[in-house]
Amino acid sequence: MPPDEAVVLEAAPAHMELRASRRQLVLEAAGIAVSALGFGFVYGLAARDAGFSPVEVLAMSVIVFAGAAQFAAVGYVAGGLAWPGILLLTALLNARHLLYSAALAPLLRDRPFAERAVMAHLLTDEAFALAMAHFRRIGRADAWGYWVAAIGATFIPWNIATMAGVLVGGSIPEPNRFGIDVIFPAAMVGLAIGLISGRREIVAAIVGAGVGVAVALVAGPAIGIIAGGLVGPAVGLAIPAARAAERAPLGTGRSAERYAMPGSHFDDEERTDESRREDPPT
């Protein structure tokens, strides 16, 4: 067999694996895109009701592109919160992206700086989850897959739906007649429930809501939002790790498994077995 033909045959299985994973990624991205269309439409309605112009709504979706933080910012603006408070609370809400980017950085370090900067701007929860699942299936990074997850699944449908929400919402004279006025609070509740993964989040949500309402009754909604947003998470973090009932605590192999490439580390049980073999009891 000629050497060139042997190389092609050896490369074929990996290529087929890549193609299969990309097909699966496209199907998964399509499902996420449908969700992005729904939430983007709701965001457009909420932003319009908060007094944003169509240009401002579209600019926020393109420049900020932060999903849940955009929902929160619209609610803060509607509640009369000052811009320093809006910046602080939305920054805290988006702090999780520091972990996402840290997990992706080693996998994409070979890409040009400008490309990685655009990747960082388009990074969302959904893009991270889809891209990492694709990377793990093929055992390496794939820039094409990241762009499908970031642009095809979220950026394009989100911005299209945002404009649709603004324009269609303008033609609805009384949204509350159709129950549209409850879509935004319902969407925020759904987002909050999706973030709950243990007792710390539950405690933070209950304490934050209680403190926010209590302070709002005394000092006004704007101060109540800030107080609840700061006190709730602080109390949640104070819950001991032993009682947090976390399925993948930070610093453990199970937590790292969510973001690491296959074979890049041992899980807790494997590490324990390895240490026992290296250091047998005396």
mmCIF file of N, CA and C in Angstrom, residues 189-257:
data_model
loop_
_atom_site.group_PDB
_atom_site.id
_atom_site.type_symbol
_atom_site.label_atom_id
_atom_site.label_comp_id
_atom_site.label_asym_id
_atom_site.label_seq_id
_atom_site.Cartn_x
_atom_site.Cartn_y
_atom_site.Cartn_z
ATOM 1 N N VAL A 189 -37.808 34.219 36.819
ATOM 2 C CA VAL A 189 -37.944 33.104 37.761
ATOM 3 C C VAL A 189 -37.371 31.829 37.149
ATOM 4 N N GLY A 190 -37.654 31.602 35.857
ATOM 5 C CA GLY A 190 -37.114 30.422 35.191
ATOM 6 C C GLY A 190 -35.599 30.434 35.140
ATOM 7 N N LEU A 191 -35.003 31.595 34.862
ATOM 8 C CA LEU A 191 -33.554 31.698 34.847
ATOM 9 C C LEU A 191 -32.976 31.432 36.234
ATOM 10 N N ALA A 192 -33.640 31.968 37.264
ATOM 11 C CA ALA A 192 -33.144 31.781 38.628
ATOM 12 C C ALA A 192 -33.203 30.309 39.040
ATOM 13 N N ILE A 193 -34.284 29.638 38.700
ATOM 14 C CA ILE A 193 -34.410 28.222 39.042
ATOM 15 C C ILE A 193 -33.332 27.404 38.340
ATOM 16 N N GLY A 194 -33.026 27.782 37.104
ATOM 17 C CA GLY A 194 -31.999 27.059 36.371
ATOM 18 C C GLY A 194 -30.620 27.184 36.984
ATOM 19 N N LEU A 195 -30.392 28.234 37.770
ATOM 20 C CA LEU A 195 -29.089 28.439 38.400
ATOM 21 C C LEU A 195 -28.950 27.679 39.710
ATOM 22 N N ILE A 196 -30.039 27.151 40.237
ATOM 23 C CA ILE A 196 -29.996 26.458 41.526
ATOM 24 C C ILE A 196 -29.466 25.048 41.342
ATOM 25 N N SER A 197 -28.362 24.742 42.011
ATOM 26 C CA SER A 197 -27.771 23.405 41.921
ATOM 27 C C SER A 197 -27.429 22.834 43.288
ATOM 28 N N GLY A 198 -27.777 23.541 44.347
ATOM 29 C CA GLY A 198 -27.476 23.065 45.689
ATOM 30 C C GLY A 198 -28.121 23.951 46.733
ATOM 31 N N ARG A 199 -27.862 23.644 47.989
ATOM 32 C CA ARG A 199 -28.490 24.402 49.079
ATOM 33 C C ARG A 199 -27.997 25.835 49.165
ATOM 34 N N ARG A 200 -26.756 26.078 48.747
ATOM 35 C CA ARG A 200 -26.246 27.442 48.798
ATOM 36 C C ARG A 200 -27.083 28.371 47.919
ATOM 37 N N GLU A 201 -27.432 27.916 46.712
ATOM 38 C CA GLU A 201 -28.231 28.742 45.822
ATOM 39 C C GLU A 201 -29.631 28.962 46.367
ATOM 40 N N ILE A 202 -30.204 27.902 46.984
ATOM 41 C CA ILE A 202 -31.545 28.036 47.560
ATOM 42 C C ILE A 202 -31.537 29.049 48.692
ATOM 43 N N VAL A 203 -30.548 28.947 49.575
ATOM 44 C CA VAL A 203 -30.447 29.903 50.690
ATOM 45 C C VAL A 203 -30.229 31.311 50.164
ATOM 46 N N ALA A 204 -29.355 31.458 49.169
ATOM 47 C CA ALA A 204 -29.092 32.783 48.611
ATOM 48 C C ALA A 204 -30.352 33.392 48.010
ATOM 49 N N ALA A 205 -31.154 32.568 47.315
ATOM 50 C CA ALA A 205 -32.378 33.077 46.698
ATOM 51 C C ALA A 205 -33.400 33.508 47.754
ATOM 52 N N ILE A 206 -33.581 32.679 48.782
ATOM 53 C CA ILE A 206 -34.577 32.998 49.819
ATOM 54 C C ILE A 206 -34.149 34.227 50.612
ATOM 55 N N VAL A 207 -32.892 34.239 51.050
ATOM 56 C CA VAL A 207 -32.406 35.378 51.844
ATOM 57 C C VAL A 207 -32.396 36.647 51.005
ATOM 58 N N GLY A 208 -31.921 36.538 49.757
ATOM 59 C CA GLY A 208 -31.883 37.715 48.900
ATOM 60 C C GLY A 208 -33.261 38.299 48.665
ATOM 61 N N ALA A 209 -34.244 37.431 48.412
ATOM 62 C CA ALA A 209 -35.604 37.913 48.189
ATOM 63 C C ALA A 209 -36.173 38.553 49.443
ATOM 64 N N GLY A 210 -35.959 37.899 50.592
ATOM 65 C CA GLY A 210 -36.481 38.449 51.840
ATOM 66 C C GLY A 210 -35.862 39.788 52.185
ATOM 67 N N VAL A 211 -34.536 39.876 52.094
ATOM 68 C CA VAL A 211 -33.843 41.129 52.399
ATOM 69 C C VAL A 211 -34.246 42.214 51.405
ATOM 70 N N GLY A 212 -34.340 41.841 50.121
ATOM 71 C CA GLY A 212 -34.701 42.817 49.105
ATOM 72 C C GLY A 212 -36.078 43.419 49.347
ATOM 73 N N VAL A 213 -37.049 42.579 49.665
ATOM 74 C CA VAL A 213 -38.407 43.075 49.918
ATOM 75 C C VAL A 213 -38.437 43.937 51.177
ATOM 76 N N ALA A 214 -37.788 43.464 52.242
ATOM 77 C CA ALA A 214 -37.807 44.203 53.504
ATOM 78 C C ALA A 214 -37.158 45.579 53.355
ATOM 79 N N VAL A 215 -36.002 45.616 52.730
ATOM 80 C CA VAL A 215 -35.314 46.900 52.556
ATOM 81 C C VAL A 215 -36.082 47.804 51.604
ATOM 82 N N ALA A 216 -36.690 47.219 50.569
ATOM 83 C CA ALA A 216 -37.456 48.017 49.613
ATOM 84 C C ALA A 216 -38.635 48.706 50.289
ATOM 85 N N LEU A 217 -39.271 48.040 51.239
ATOM 86 C CA LEU A 217 -40.404 48.644 51.945
ATOM 87 C C LEU A 217 -39.980 49.823 52.809
ATOM 88 N N VAL A 218 -38.723 49.788 53.254
ATOM 89 C CA VAL A 218 -38.237 50.845 54.149
ATOM 90 C C VAL A 218 -37.526 51.949 53.386
ATOM 91 N N ALA A 219 -36.641 51.549 52.456
ATOM 92 C CA ALA A 219 -35.771 52.531 51.794
ATOM 93 C C ALA A 219 -36.012 52.680 50.308
ATOM 94 N N GLY A 220 -36.917 51.898 49.717
ATOM 95 C CA GLY A 220 -37.188 52.030 48.294
ATOM 96 C C GLY A 220 -36.690 50.830 47.496
ATOM 97 N N PRO A 221 -37.290 50.580 46.324
ATOM 98 C CA PRO A 221 -36.936 49.404 45.520
ATOM 99 C C PRO A 221 -35.479 49.361 45.088
ATOM 100 N N ALA A 222 -34.906 50.525 44.719
ATOM 101 C CA ALA A 222 -33.529 50.527 44.222
ATOM 102 C C ALA A 222 -32.552 50.009 45.268
ATOM 103 N N ILE A 223 -32.668 50.512 46.483
ATOM 104 C CA ILE A 223 -31.778 50.065 47.557
ATOM 105 C C ILE A 223 -32.076 48.622 47.931
ATOM 106 N N GLY A 224 -33.342 48.239 47.864
ATOM 107 C CA GLY A 224 -33.701 46.856 48.170
ATOM 108 C C GLY A 224 -33.067 45.881 47.200
ATOM 109 N N ILE A 225 -33.002 46.238 45.915
ATOM 110 C CA ILE A 225 -32.379 45.367 44.915
ATOM 111 C C ILE A 225 -30.909 45.158 45.233
ATOM 112 N N ILE A 226 -30.210 46.251 45.564
ATOM 113 C CA ILE A 226 -28.781 46.137 45.872
ATOM 114 C C ILE A 226 -28.566 45.315 47.136
ATOM 115 N N ALA A 227 -29.364 45.595 48.172
ATOM 116 C CA ALA A 227 -29.202 44.875 49.442
ATOM 117 C C ALA A 227 -29.447 43.379 49.260
ATOM 118 N N GLY A 228 -30.531 43.034 48.594
ATOM 119 C CA GLY A 228 -30.809 41.622 48.367
ATOM 120 C C GLY A 228 -29.760 40.944 47.506
ATOM 121 N N GLY A 229 -29.257 41.673 46.479
ATOM 122 C CA GLY A 229 -28.254 41.104 45.599
ATOM 123 C C GLY A 229 -26.912 40.878 46.259
ATOM 124 N N LEU A 230 -26.616 41.629 47.318
ATOM 125 C CA LEU A 230 -25.342 41.471 48.023
ATOM 126 C C LEU A 230 -25.446 40.529 49.220
ATOM 127 N N VAL A 231 -26.511 40.677 49.998
ATOM 128 C CA VAL A 231 -26.645 39.875 51.216
ATOM 129 C C VAL A 231 -26.982 38.418 50.901
ATOM 130 N N GLY A 232 -27.868 38.184 49.940
ATOM 131 C CA GLY A 232 -28.268 36.816 49.613
ATOM 132 C C GLY A 232 -27.101 35.917 49.239
ATOM 133 N N PRO A 233 -26.300 36.287 48.240
ATOM 134 C CA PRO A 233 -25.145 35.442 47.894
ATOM 135 C C PRO A 233 -24.145 35.294 49.030
ATOM 136 N N ALA A 234 -23.947 36.360 49.827
ATOM 137 C CA ALA A 234 -23.002 36.278 50.945
ATOM 138 C C ALA A 234 -23.444 35.234 51.956
ATOM 139 N N VAL A 235 -24.733 35.205 52.263
ATOM 140 C CA VAL A 235 -25.247 34.214 53.210
ATOM 141 C C VAL A 235 -25.167 32.816 52.597
ATOM 142 N N GLY A 236 -25.454 32.713 51.306
ATOM 143 C CA GLY A 236 -25.370 31.413 50.648
ATOM 144 C C GLY A 236 -23.961 30.841 50.694
ATOM 145 N N LEU A 237 -22.960 31.682 50.481
ATOM 146 C CA LEU A 237 -21.572 31.219 50.523
ATOM 147 C C LEU A 237 -21.153 30.813 51.927
ATOM 148 N N ALA A 238 -21.854 31.318 52.942
ATOM 149 C CA ALA A 238 -21.508 30.976 54.317
ATOM 150 C C ALA A 238 -21.950 29.568 54.705
ATOM 151 N N ILE A 239 -22.777 28.932 53.870
ATOM 152 C CA ILE A 239 -23.201 27.560 54.150
ATOM 153 C C ILE A 239 -21.985 26.641 54.056
ATOM 154 N N PRO A 240 -21.696 25.837 55.079
ATOM 155 C CA PRO A 240 -20.535 24.928 55.024
ATOM 156 C C PRO A 240 -20.634 23.979 53.838
ATOM 157 N N ALA A 241 -19.492 23.657 53.277
ATOM 158 C CA ALA A 241 -19.469 22.772 52.114
ATOM 159 C C ALA A 241 -20.073 21.403 52.424
ATOM 160 N N ALA A 242 -19.913 20.947 53.674
ATOM 161 C CA ALA A 242 -20.433 19.635 54.050
ATOM 162 C C ALA A 242 -21.962 19.599 54.008
ATOM 163 N N ARG A 243 -22.587 20.754 54.143
ATOM 164 C CA ARG A 243 -24.047 20.816 54.147
ATOM 165 C C ARG A 243 -24.628 21.406 52.861
ATOM 166 N N ALA A 244 -23.757 21.730 51.918
ATOM 167 C CA ALA A 244 -24.226 22.384 50.699
ATOM 168 C C ALA A 244 -24.879 21.403 49.727
ATOM 169 N N ALA A 245 -24.634 20.101 49.910
ATOM 170 C CA ALA A 245 -25.209 19.071 49.037
ATOM 171 C C ALA A 245 -24.869 19.325 47.573
ATOM 172 N N GLU A 246 -23.639 19.710 47.316
ATOM 173 C CA GLU A 246 -23.192 19.972 45.949
ATOM 174 C C GLU A 246 -22.771 18.664 45.286
ATOM 175 N N ARG A 247 -23.206 18.490 44.061
ATOM 176 C CA ARG A 247 -22.866 17.269 43.340
ATOM 177 C C ARG A 247 -21.441 17.304 42.803
ATOM 178 N N ALA A 248 -20.910 18.497 42.574
ATOM 179 C CA ALA A 248 -19.542 18.625 42.062
ATOM 180 C C ALA A 248 -18.881 19.829 42.719
ATOM 181 N N PRO A 249 -18.450 19.694 43.977
ATOM 182 C CA PRO A 249 -17.843 20.834 44.681
ATOM 183 C C PRO A 249 -16.599 21.325 43.974
ATOM 184 N N LEU A 250 -16.362 22.644 44.058
ATOM 185 C CA LEU A 250 -15.171 23.216 43.456
ATOM 186 C C LEU A 250 -13.927 22.622 44.099
ATOM 187 N N GLY A 251 -12.916 22.382 43.265
ATOM 188 C CA GLY A 251 -11.665 21.836 43.761
ATOM 189 C C GLY A 251 -11.596 20.326 43.728
ATOM 190 N N THR A 252 -12.670 19.662 43.323
ATOM 191 C CA THR A 252 -12.677 18.204 43.253
ATOM 192 C C THR A 252 -12.575 17.744 41.809
ATOM 193 N N GLY A 253 -12.289 16.469 41.638
ATOM 194 C CA GLY A 253 -12.204 15.921 40.302
ATOM 195 C C GLY A 253 -13.524 15.988 39.562
ATOM 196 N N ARG A 254 -14.629 15.823 40.271
ATOM 197 C CA ARG A 254 -15.937 15.886 39.619
ATOM 198 C C ARG A 254 -16.211 17.274 39.059
ATOM 199 N N SER A 255 -15.763 18.309 39.776
ATOM 200 C CA SER A 255 -15.926 19.666 39.267
ATOM 201 C C SER A 255 -15.061 19.887 38.039
ATOM 202 N N ALA A 256 -13.808 19.443 38.091
ATOM 203 C CA ALA A 256 -12.901 19.616 36.949
ATOM 204 C C ALA A 256 -13.382 18.846 35.736
ATOM 205 N N GLU A 257 -14.065 17.730 35.955
ATOM 206 C CA GLU A 257 -14.518 16.893 34.851
ATOM 207 C C GLU A 257 -15.484 17.635 33.940
#
